[in-house]
Coordinates of C-alpha atoms in Angstrom, one line a residue:
X288 CA -3.2 -189.6 85.0
X289 CA -6.6 -189.0 83.5
X290 CA -7.1 -188.1 79.9
X291 CA -8.3 -184.8 78.6
X292 CA -6.3 -182.7 81.0
X293 CA -4.6 -179.6 79.3
X294 CA -2.2 -177.2 80.9
X295 CA -1.3 -174.1 78.9
X296 CA 1.9 -172.3 79.7
X297 CA 3.2 -169.0 78.3
X298 CA 6.7 -167.7 79.0
X299 CA 6.1 -164.0 79.1
X300 CA 9.8 -163.4 79.2
X301 CA 10.5 -165.7 76.3
X302 CA 10.7 -163.1 73.5
X303 CA 13.0 -160.8 75.4
X304 CA 15.1 -163.7 76.5
X305 CA 15.5 -164.9 73.0
X306 CA 16.4 -161.4 71.8
X307 CA 19.0 -161.0 74.6
X308 CA 20.5 -164.4 73.7
X309 CA 20.7 -163.4 70.0
X310 CA 22.6 -160.3 71.1
X311 CA 25.0 -162.5 73.0
X312 CA 25.5 -164.6 69.9
X313 CA 26.2 -161.4 67.9
X314 CA 28.7 -160.2 70.4
X315 CA 30.4 -163.7 70.3
X316 CA 30.1 -163.9 66.5
X317 CA 28.1 -167.1 66.9
X318 CA 25.7 -168.1 64.2
X319 CA 26.1 -164.8 62.4
X320 CA 25.3 -165.2 58.7
X321 CA 25.9 -161.7 57.3
X322 CA 28.4 -158.9 57.6
X323 CA 27.3 -155.3 57.0
X324 CA 30.1 -153.0 55.8
X325 CA 30.1 -149.2 55.6
X326 CA 32.0 -146.9 53.2
X327 CA 34.2 -145.7 56.1
X328 CA 35.6 -149.3 56.6
X329 CA 33.6 -150.7 59.5
X330 CA 32.2 -154.2 59.6
X331 CA 29.2 -155.4 61.6
X332 CA 28.3 -159.1 62.1
X333 CA 24.7 -159.8 62.4
X334 CA 21.9 -162.4 61.9
X335 CA 19.7 -161.9 58.9
X336 CA 16.5 -163.0 60.7
X337 CA 17.0 -160.3 63.4
X338 CA 17.6 -157.5 60.8
X339 CA 14.6 -158.6 58.8
X340 CA 12.4 -158.6 61.8
X341 CA 12.8 -154.8 62.4
X342 CA 13.7 -153.4 59.0
X343 CA 11.5 -153.6 55.9
X344 CA 14.6 -152.8 53.8
X345 CA 16.5 -155.9 55.0
X346 CA 13.4 -158.1 54.9
X347 CA 12.9 -157.2 51.2
X348 CA 16.6 -157.7 50.5
X349 CA 16.9 -161.2 52.1
X350 CA 13.6 -162.5 50.8
X351 CA 14.0 -161.4 47.2
X352 CA 16.1 -162.6 44.3
X353 CA 18.4 -159.6 44.8
X354 CA 22.1 -160.4 44.5
X355 CA 22.7 -159.2 48.1
X356 CA 20.4 -162.0 49.4
X357 CA 23.2 -164.5 48.5
X358 CA 26.1 -162.5 49.7
X359 CA 27.8 -163.0 53.1
X360 CA 29.1 -159.4 53.0
X361 CA 26.9 -156.5 52.1
X362 CA 28.1 -152.9 51.7
X363 CA 25.7 -150.3 53.0
X364 CA 26.3 -147.1 51.1
X365 CA 25.6 -143.6 52.3
X366 CA 25.2 -144.6 55.9
X367 CA 28.0 -143.8 58.4
X368 CA 29.3 -146.6 60.7
X369 CA 28.1 -144.9 63.9
X370 CA 24.5 -144.7 62.7
X371 CA 24.5 -148.2 61.3
X372 CA 25.9 -149.5 64.5
X373 CA 23.2 -147.8 66.5
X374 CA 20.5 -149.2 64.3
X375 CA 21.9 -152.7 64.6
X376 CA 22.0 -152.3 68.4
X377 CA 18.4 -151.3 68.3
X378 CA 17.5 -154.4 66.3
X379 CA 18.9 -156.6 69.1
X380 CA 18.0 -154.5 72.2
X381 CA 14.9 -152.4 71.2
X382 CA 16.7 -149.4 72.8
X383 CA 18.3 -146.4 71.2
X384 CA 19.5 -142.9 72.3
X385 CA 18.4 -139.9 70.2
X386 CA 19.8 -136.5 70.9
X387 CA 20.4 -133.2 69.1
X388 CA 23.9 -134.2 68.0
X389 CA 22.9 -137.5 66.3
X390 CA 19.2 -137.1 65.3
X391 CA 19.9 -136.0 61.8
X392 CA 22.3 -138.8 61.0
X393 CA 20.1 -141.5 62.7
X394 CA 17.0 -140.2 60.9
X395 CA 18.7 -140.3 57.6
X396 CA 20.0 -143.9 58.2
X397 CA 16.7 -145.1 59.6
X398 CA 14.7 -143.6 56.7
X399 CA 17.0 -145.3 54.1
X400 CA 17.1 -148.7 55.9
X401 CA 13.4 -148.5 56.8
X402 CA 13.8 -148.8 60.6
X403 CA 10.3 -147.4 61.0
X404 CA 10.2 -147.3 64.8
X405 CA 13.5 -145.5 65.0
X406 CA 12.4 -143.1 62.3
X407 CA 9.2 -142.3 64.3
X408 CA 11.3 -141.8 67.5
X409 CA 13.4 -139.3 65.6
X410 CA 10.4 -137.4 64.4
X411 CA 8.9 -137.3 67.9
X412 CA 12.2 -135.9 69.2
X413 CA 12.3 -133.2 66.6
X414 CA 8.6 -132.3 67.3
X415 CA 9.3 -131.9 71.0
X416 CA 12.5 -130.0 70.6
X417 CA 11.8 -127.5 67.8
X418 CA 13.0 -124.0 68.4
X419 CA 14.0 -120.9 66.5
X420 CA 17.6 -121.9 65.7
X421 CA 16.8 -125.4 64.5
X422 CA 13.3 -124.9 62.9
X423 CA 14.6 -124.3 59.4
X424 CA 16.8 -127.4 59.5
X425 CA 13.9 -129.5 60.8
X426 CA 11.6 -128.2 58.0
X427 CA 14.2 -129.2 55.4
X428 CA 14.8 -132.5 57.1
X429 CA 11.1 -133.3 57.1
X430 CA 10.7 -132.4 53.5
X431 CA 13.7 -134.5 52.6
X432 CA 12.4 -137.6 54.3
X433 CA 8.8 -137.1 53.3
X434 CA 7.3 -136.5 56.8
X435 CA 4.3 -134.5 56.0
X436 CA 3.2 -134.2 59.7
X437 CA 6.6 -132.9 60.8
X438 CA 6.9 -130.6 57.8
X439 CA 3.5 -129.0 58.6
X440 CA 4.5 -128.6 62.3
X441 CA 7.9 -127.0 61.4
X442 CA 6.4 -124.7 58.8
X443 CA 3.8 -123.6 61.3
X444 CA 6.4 -122.9 63.9
X445 CA 8.5 -120.8 61.5
X446 CA 5.4 -118.8 60.5
X447 CA 4.5 -118.3 64.2
X448 CA 8.0 -117.1 65.0
X449 CA 8.9 -115.5 61.7
X450 CA 10.4 -112.2 63.1
X451 CA 13.0 -114.2 65.0
X452 CA 13.5 -116.9 62.5
X453 CA 14.3 -114.7 59.5
X454 CA 17.2 -113.1 61.5
X455 CA 18.8 -116.5 62.0
X456 CA 21.8 -117.4 59.8
X457 CA 20.1 -120.5 58.3
X458 CA 17.3 -118.3 56.8
X459 CA 19.2 -117.6 53.7
X460 CA 19.5 -121.3 52.9
X461 CA 15.8 -121.6 52.1
X462 CA 14.8 -122.1 48.5
X463 CA 12.8 -119.4 46.8
X464 CA 9.8 -121.7 46.7
X465 CA 9.9 -122.2 50.4
X466 CA 10.2 -118.5 50.9
X467 CA 7.2 -117.8 48.7
X468 CA 5.2 -120.4 50.6
X469 CA 6.0 -118.7 53.9
X470 CA 5.6 -115.0 52.9
X471 CA 2.4 -115.6 51.0
X472 CA 0.6 -117.1 54.0
X473 CA -2.2 -115.1 55.7
X474 CA -1.1 -116.4 59.1
X475 CA 2.5 -115.2 58.9
X476 CA 3.0 -113.9 62.4
X477 CA 4.6 -110.5 62.2
X478 CA 4.4 -107.2 64.1
X479 CA 4.8 -105.2 60.9
X480 CA 4.8 -106.0 57.2
X481 CA 8.3 -104.4 57.1
X482 CA 9.6 -107.7 58.5
X483 CA 8.5 -109.4 55.3
X484 CA 10.2 -106.8 53.1
X485 CA 13.4 -107.1 55.1
X486 CA 13.3 -110.9 54.9
X487 CA 13.1 -110.7 51.1
X488 CA 15.9 -108.2 50.7
X489 CA 18.1 -110.2 53.1
X490 CA 17.6 -113.4 51.2
X491 CA 18.2 -111.8 47.8
X492 CA 21.3 -110.0 48.8
X493 CA 22.9 -113.1 50.2
X494 CA 23.5 -114.3 46.6
X495 CA 22.5 -111.3 44.5
X496 CA 23.9 -112.6 41.2
X497 CA 21.7 -115.8 41.4
X498 CA 18.7 -114.5 43.3
X499 CA 18.0 -111.2 41.8
X500 CA 15.9 -113.0 39.2
X501 CA 13.4 -114.0 41.9
X502 CA 13.0 -110.5 43.4
X503 CA 9.8 -109.6 41.7
X504 CA 8.2 -112.9 42.5
X505 CA 9.2 -112.6 46.1
X506 CA 8.1 -108.9 46.5
X507 CA 4.7 -109.9 45.2
X508 CA 4.3 -111.6 48.6
X509 CA 5.0 -108.3 50.4
X510 CA 1.8 -106.5 51.2
X511 CA 3.2 -103.1 50.3
X512 CA -0.1 -101.1 51.1
X513 CA 0.2 -102.4 54.7
X514 CA 3.6 -100.8 55.1
X515 CA 3.7 -97.4 56.8
X516 CA 4.0 -94.3 54.6
X517 CA 7.3 -93.6 56.4
X518 CA 8.7 -97.0 55.5
X519 CA 7.5 -96.8 51.9
X520 CA 9.1 -93.4 51.3
X521 CA 12.3 -93.7 53.5
X522 CA 13.2 -97.3 52.7
X523 CA 11.3 -99.1 49.9
X524 CA 11.3 -96.1 47.5
X525 CA 15.1 -95.6 48.0
X526 CA 16.0 -99.2 47.3
X527 CA 17.7 -99.3 43.9
X528 CA 17.1 -103.0 43.3
X529 CA 13.4 -102.3 43.5
X530 CA 13.1 -99.0 41.7
X531 CA 15.2 -100.1 38.8
X532 CA 12.8 -103.0 38.1
X533 CA 9.5 -101.9 36.5
X534 CA 7.4 -104.6 38.1
X535 CA 8.9 -104.1 41.6
X536 CA 8.6 -100.4 41.3
X537 CA 4.9 -100.7 40.6
X538 CA 4.4 -102.5 43.9
X539 CA 5.8 -99.4 45.7
X540 CA 3.9 -96.9 43.6
X541 CA 0.7 -98.9 44.1
X542 CA 1.1 -98.7 47.9
X543 CA 1.9 -95.0 47.9
X544 CA -1.2 -94.4 45.9
X545 CA -3.2 -96.5 48.4
X546 CA -2.0 -94.2 51.2
X547 CA -2.2 -90.8 49.5
X548 CA -5.7 -91.3 47.9
X549 CA -7.8 -93.2 50.5
X550 CA -11.0 -92.7 48.5
X551 CA -9.6 -95.1 45.8
X552 CA -9.0 -97.9 48.3
X553 CA -12.3 -99.8 47.6
X554 CA -11.4 -99.8 43.9
X555 CA -7.8 -100.7 44.4
X556 CA -8.3 -103.9 46.5
X557 CA -5.8 -106.6 45.8
X558 CA -4.5 -109.6 47.7
X559 CA -1.7 -107.2 48.9
X560 CA -4.3 -105.0 50.7
X561 CA -5.7 -107.8 52.8
X562 CA -4.3 -107.7 56.4
X563 CA -2.7 -110.9 57.6
X564 CA -4.5 -112.7 60.4
X565 CA -3.4 -111.5 63.8
X566 CA -1.6 -113.7 66.3
X567 CA -0.7 -112.3 69.6
X568 CA 2.6 -113.1 71.2
X569 CA 2.6 -110.7 74.2
X570 CA 0.3 -108.4 76.1
X571 CA 1.7 -105.2 77.7
X572 CA 0.0 -103.6 80.7
X573 CA 1.2 -100.1 81.2
X574 CA 1.1 -98.0 84.4
X575 CA -2.1 -97.7 86.2
X576 CA -2.8 -97.3 89.9
X577 CA -2.2 -99.6 92.9
X578 CA -4.1 -98.6 96.0
X579 CA -3.7 -94.9 95.3
X580 CA -0.2 -95.0 94.0
X581 CA 0.3 -94.2 90.3
X582 CA 2.7 -96.6 88.6
X583 CA 5.4 -96.4 86.0
X584 CA 6.0 -100.1 85.8
X585 CA 5.1 -102.2 82.8
X586 CA 4.2 -105.9 82.8
X587 CA 4.4 -108.2 79.8
X588 CA 2.6 -111.5 79.4
X589 CA 4.4 -113.8 77.1
X590 CA 2.2 -116.5 75.5
X591 CA 5.1 -118.8 75.0
X592 CA 6.2 -118.7 78.6
X593 CA 2.7 -118.2 80.0
X594 CA 3.9 -115.8 82.7
X595 CA 4.1 -112.1 83.5
X596 CA 7.4 -110.3 83.7
X597 CA 8.5 -106.7 84.0
X598 CA 10.0 -104.7 81.1
X599 CA 11.6 -101.3 81.3
X600 CA 9.4 -98.8 83.3
X601 CA 8.0 -95.7 81.6
X602 CA 9.8 -92.4 81.9
X603 CA 6.7 -91.0 83.7
X604 CA 4.3 -92.7 86.0
X605 CA 0.8 -92.7 84.5
X606 CA -2.7 -93.9 85.2
X607 CA -5.8 -93.6 83.0
X608 CA -3.3 -93.7 80.2
X609 CA -4.0 -94.5 76.6
X610 CA -1.9 -97.3 75.1
X611 CA -1.7 -98.8 71.6
X612 CA 0.7 -100.5 69.3
X613 CA 1.6 -98.8 66.0
X614 CA 4.2 -100.3 63.6
X615 CA 5.4 -102.7 66.4
X616 CA 6.0 -99.8 68.8
X617 CA 4.1 -99.4 72.1
X618 CA 2.8 -95.9 72.8
X619 CA 1.8 -94.5 76.2
X620 CA -0.3 -91.3 75.7
X621 CA -1.3 -88.7 78.2
X622 CA -2.9 -89.9 81.5
X623 CA -2.7 -88.7 85.0
X624 CA 0.5 -88.5 87.2
X625 CA 1.1 -89.0 90.9
X626 CA 0.1 -85.4 91.6
X627 CA -3.2 -86.0 89.8
X628 CA -2.2 -83.6 87.1
X629 CA -3.3 -84.3 83.5
X630 CA -0.4 -85.1 81.2
X631 CA 0.4 -83.9 77.7
X632 CA 3.5 -86.0 77.2
X633 CA 3.8 -89.2 75.1
X634 CA 6.4 -91.9 75.2
X635 CA 7.1 -94.9 73.0
X636 CA 8.6 -98.4 73.9
X637 CA 10.5 -100.5 71.4
X638 CA 10.3 -104.3 72.2
X639 CA 13.5 -104.7 70.1
X640 CA 15.6 -102.3 72.2
X641 CA 13.7 -102.6 75.4
X642 CA 13.7 -98.8 75.9
X643 CA 11.2 -96.0 76.2
X644 CA 11.8 -92.7 74.3
X645 CA 9.8 -89.5 74.3
X646 CA 7.9 -88.5 71.2
X647 CA 5.9 -85.4 70.2
X648 CA 3.5 -84.3 73.0
X649 CA -0.3 -83.9 72.5
X650 CA -1.5 -80.4 71.7
X651 CA -3.6 -80.4 74.9
X652 CA -3.2 -82.2 78.2
X653 CA -5.5 -85.3 78.4
X654 CA -6.1 -87.4 81.4
X655 CA -8.6 -90.3 81.3
X656 CA -8.4 -90.3 77.5
X657 CA -8.8 -93.1 75.0
X658 CA -6.6 -94.1 72.1
X659 CA -6.8 -96.5 69.1
X660 CA -5.1 -97.2 65.8
X661 CA -6.8 -96.7 62.5
X662 CA -5.3 -96.7 59.0
X663 CA -1.8 -96.2 60.3
X664 CA -2.7 -93.2 62.6
X665 CA -2.8 -93.1 66.4
X666 CA -6.0 -91.4 67.5
X667 CA -6.3 -89.8 71.0
X668 CA -9.8 -88.7 71.9
X669 CA -11.6 -87.0 74.8
X670 CA -10.3 -87.2 78.3
X671 CA -10.2 -84.6 81.0
X672 CA -8.2 -81.4 81.7
X673 CA -8.5 -79.5 85.0
X674 CA -11.6 -81.5 85.9
X675 CA -13.5 -80.8 82.7
X676 CA -14.4 -83.5 80.2
X677 CA -13.0 -82.9 76.7
X678 CA -14.4 -83.7 73.2
X679 CA -11.3 -82.8 71.2
X680 CA -9.6 -85.5 69.1
X681 CA -6.0 -85.6 67.8
X682 CA -4.2 -88.1 65.6
X683 CA -0.5 -88.8 65.5
X684 CA 1.6 -89.1 62.4
X685 CA 4.7 -91.3 63.1
X686 CA 6.4 -90.1 60.0
X687 CA 6.2 -86.4 60.9
X688 CA 6.2 -87.1 64.7
X689 CA 3.4 -84.6 65.2
X690 CA -0.2 -84.5 66.4
X691 CA -2.9 -82.9 64.3
X692 CA -6.4 -82.0 65.5
X693 CA -9.4 -83.6 63.7
X694 CA -13.1 -83.1 64.2
X695 CA -14.2 -83.1 67.8
X696 CA -16.7 -85.5 69.2
X697 CA -20.3 -84.5 69.6
X698 CA -20.2 -84.9 73.4
X699 CA -17.3 -84.3 75.8
X700 CA -16.3 -87.5 77.6
X701 CA -13.6 -89.0 79.8
X702 CA -13.2 -92.5 81.3
X703 CA -14.7 -93.9 78.1
X704 CA -13.8 -96.5 75.5
X705 CA -12.6 -95.9 71.9
X706 CA -12.2 -98.6 69.3
X707 CA -12.0 -99.1 65.5
X708 CA -14.4 -101.2 63.4
X709 CA -14.8 -101.3 59.6
X710 CA -12.7 -98.2 59.0
X711 CA -14.4 -96.0 61.6
X712 CA -13.9 -95.0 65.2
X713 CA -16.5 -95.6 68.0
X714 CA -16.5 -93.6 71.2
X715 CA -18.5 -95.5 73.8
X716 CA -20.1 -94.3 77.0
X717 CA -17.9 -92.5 79.6
X718 CA -18.3 -89.6 82.0
X719 CA -19.6 -86.3 80.4
X720 CA -18.7 -84.1 83.4
X721 CA -22.1 -84.5 85.0
X722 CA -22.8 -88.2 85.0
X723 CA -22.1 -91.5 83.3
X724 CA -23.6 -91.7 79.8
X725 CA -24.8 -94.4 77.5
X726 CA -24.2 -92.3 74.4
X727 CA -22.2 -93.8 71.5
X728 CA -20.9 -91.9 68.4
X729 CA -19.0 -92.9 65.3
X730 CA -16.2 -91.1 63.4
X731 CA -15.8 -91.3 59.6
X732 CA -12.2 -90.3 58.8
X733 CA -13.1 -89.8 55.1
X734 CA -15.7 -87.2 56.0
X735 CA -14.0 -86.0 59.2
X736 CA -17.4 -86.1 61.0
X737 CA -18.9 -87.8 64.0
X738 CA -22.4 -89.1 64.0
X739 CA -24.6 -90.7 66.7
X740 CA -25.4 -94.4 66.7
X741 CA -27.6 -96.4 69.1
X742 CA -26.5 -96.0 72.7
X743 CA -25.6 -98.6 75.3
X744 CA -28.3 -100.4 77.4
X745 CA -26.6 -99.2 80.6
X746 CA -24.8 -95.9 81.1
X747 CA -21.2 -96.6 82.3
X748 CA -17.7 -95.2 82.8
X749 CA -14.3 -96.8 83.4
X750 CA -15.3 -99.7 81.3
X751 CA -13.3 -101.6 78.7
X752 CA -14.1 -101.5 75.0
X753 CA -12.6 -103.8 72.4
X754 CA -13.3 -104.9 68.8
X755 CA -13.3 -108.6 68.1
X756 CA -14.8 -110.5 65.1
X757 CA -16.6 -107.6 63.5
X758 CA -18.3 -106.8 66.8
X759 CA -17.6 -104.3 69.6
X760 CA -17.6 -105.6 73.2
X761 CA -18.1 -103.4 76.3
X762 CA -17.0 -105.0 79.5
X763 CA -17.7 -104.0 83.1
X764 CA -17.2 -100.4 84.3
X765 CA -19.2 -98.5 86.9
X766 CA -22.2 -96.1 87.3
X767 CA -24.3 -94.6 90.0
X768 CA -25.5 -98.1 91.0
X769 CA -22.0 -99.5 91.5
X770 CA -19.4 -101.7 89.8
X771 CA -20.8 -103.6 86.8
X772 CA -20.4 -107.2 85.7
X773 CA -22.4 -106.8 82.5
X774 CA -21.1 -107.2 78.9
X775 CA -22.7 -105.6 75.9
X776 CA -22.0 -106.5 72.3
X777 CA -22.6 -104.1 69.3
X778 CA -23.6 -105.3 65.8
X779 CA -22.9 -102.4 63.4
X780 CA -25.1 -103.9 60.7
X781 CA -28.1 -103.8 62.9
X782 CA -27.0 -100.8 64.9
X783 CA -27.9 -102.7 68.0
X784 CA -26.4 -103.3 71.4
X785 CA -27.2 -106.6 73.2
X786 CA -26.4 -107.5 76.8
X787 CA -24.8 -111.0 76.8
X788 CA -24.9 -113.6 79.4
X789 CA -21.6 -114.2 81.1
X790 CA -19.9 -115.5 84.3
X791 CA -17.7 -112.4 84.9
X792 CA -17.4 -110.8 88.4
X793 CA -18.0 -107.0 88.7
X794 CA -14.9 -105.1 87.5
X795 CA -14.1 -101.5 86.8
X796 CA -11.0 -99.8 85.4
X797 CA -9.8 -103.2 84.0
X798 CA -7.5 -103.5 81.0
X799 CA -8.8 -105.7 78.2
X800 CA -6.8 -107.2 75.4
X801 CA -8.1 -109.2 72.4
X802 CA -5.8 -112.2 72.0
X803 CA -5.4 -113.8 68.6
X804 CA -4.0 -117.3 68.4
X805 CA -2.8 -117.6 64.8
X806 CA -3.2 -121.2 63.6
X807 CA -5.3 -122.1 66.6
X808 CA -7.6 -119.1 66.2
X809 CA -8.1 -118.8 69.9
X810 CA -10.9 -116.3 70.6
X811 CA -10.2 -114.9 74.1
X812 CA -10.4 -111.5 75.7
X813 CA -8.0 -111.1 78.6
X814 CA -9.6 -109.0 81.4
X815 CA -6.7 -107.7 83.4
X816 CA -6.7 -106.1 86.9
X817 CA -9.1 -103.3 87.7
X818 CA -11.2 -102.6 90.8
X819 CA -13.6 -105.0 92.3
X820 CA -17.1 -104.3 93.7
X821 CA -15.5 -102.8 96.9
X822 CA -13.2 -100.5 94.8
X823 CA -10.1 -102.6 95.8
X824 CA -7.4 -102.8 93.2
X825 CA -6.9 -106.4 92.0
X826 CA -4.3 -108.4 90.1
X827 CA -6.4 -111.2 88.8
X828 CA -6.7 -112.0 85.1
X829 CA -9.7 -113.7 83.5
X830 CA -10.0 -115.1 80.0
X831 CA -13.4 -114.5 78.4
X832 CA -14.0 -117.1 75.8
X833 CA -16.0 -115.9 72.8
X834 CA -16.3 -119.2 71.0
X835 CA -19.2 -120.5 73.1
X836 CA -22.6 -119.2 73.8
X837 CA -22.1 -118.9 77.6
X838 CA -19.1 -116.6 77.3
X839 CA -17.5 -118.4 80.1
X840 CA -14.5 -117.1 81.9
X841 CA -11.3 -119.0 83.0
X842 CA -8.5 -117.9 85.3
X843 CA -5.2 -116.9 83.8
X844 CA -1.9 -116.1 85.6
X845 CA -2.3 -113.0 87.7
X846 CA -0.3 -109.8 87.4
X847 CA 2.8 -109.2 89.5
X848 CA 1.3 -106.0 90.8
X849 CA -2.4 -105.3 91.3
X850 CA -3.4 -102.3 89.2
X851 CA -6.4 -100.5 87.8
X852 CA -6.8 -97.8 85.1
X853 CA -3.8 -99.1 83.2
X854 CA -3.1 -99.0 79.5
X855 CA -3.0 -102.2 77.6
X856 CA -2.0 -103.4 74.1
X857 CA -1.1 -106.7 72.5
X858 CA 1.6 -107.4 69.9

């Protein structure tokens, strides 16, 4: 043969073949040069070179001057035999099985013996399988083993599902420092500040003798001024543990003062008066009309499941109904029934019990009204009665369960929008009894007066109005020209309405919910149902994205029923 000829060969199966053969040698006890023993009496024969190739712990041990490097038998303390056996199997096979029953023990062993790949697999398993019952254990496990990434994920999950997590039996095992870290966070996802109060008292009472000393420090994280007056008076002020401690008592008195003397609020601002960032978990769509039939059904969109489902129906079918969430309770106010009669009744849905109950009725029947929450009050404005547009305004006190009339609007209006911004109410557009209007007015609850602000660019009725990011958005609706696709945005600092470019199709009588995404800060408006350009009731749902200049829309899961003129609220 000639010179200079080179043939290069690579056995791609070689590494795995060698590893398989080493495993056969292990099983036959051939060429093994070390025995690993556990505290529970099990022995495992192995090859030092194989262990050192996958474990930094064994590599350092066998290459160092440590006493163990010279021993034929090494006792591995604080690792159970089952976990050690599984790690040794991984060293020879590159395979392992992680499940909810063994992940904690395997992670502990892998972390101690520095089987980095197995450790990472355990972390990945925990990340993918975190849920309410195991989230607290995962958080503790991550902190124990120094996994910052998993710790951040678990803590975020707990904050996002706090109302469910704090009711779990493991909640009382948290340290007081962990609890302070959770409760002090602006993005703690709660329907009401009362959940934070209840969490503190539950944790302290679990071991009162030891934990009472932390009470004041923990209650400092409760934003007492954000509690309702009813809760402050009926619950917090009657708690002896709190009222017998001067510092704790001051938190309650500070909050009562905040509620009773509103004019002092600007001077009394503290970290406890700052609302937590909102994060929506569900949107409720209440009643409405489907092809001429008034509905009592209620649909709920769960952001975890990404689907619509029915919850308990209302006591009375209603369309053109006002809906809002106050203290975690969903209210359905007034509206129009199947006989096209204006309604005076009000009902309230508890997501906890899944039931509707009747509460105090309005002072006057109101169909096609608008409602909104401001400063712990539920306001119901305008609407219609016997065909006439109204300008009266009432507000509901959940403590007294009664409606009280406040200053009337300057113009009567029905089929309009009502929203709150910077401590004031804004009544936007609507039908005045003669035609659609562009008129907008603003209510100052301190002065109990309404005042005009700049009007819309387009007169409209049956539109949707929502506050988002210190701006007011007006979406769709109809006027004498037809169903509208335009969106207007109001800047209160400039007292100016702008028509913004968008990709929305014409829609009237839609329900619109502002959806907050907690840590992700998703900025979407969900535009739900309504009527299309041909006045057909639709079930489609669009997401209007507010983060980008084009205000693009995307399709979301549709309603189960098509419906228009429904109430809507997010919790």
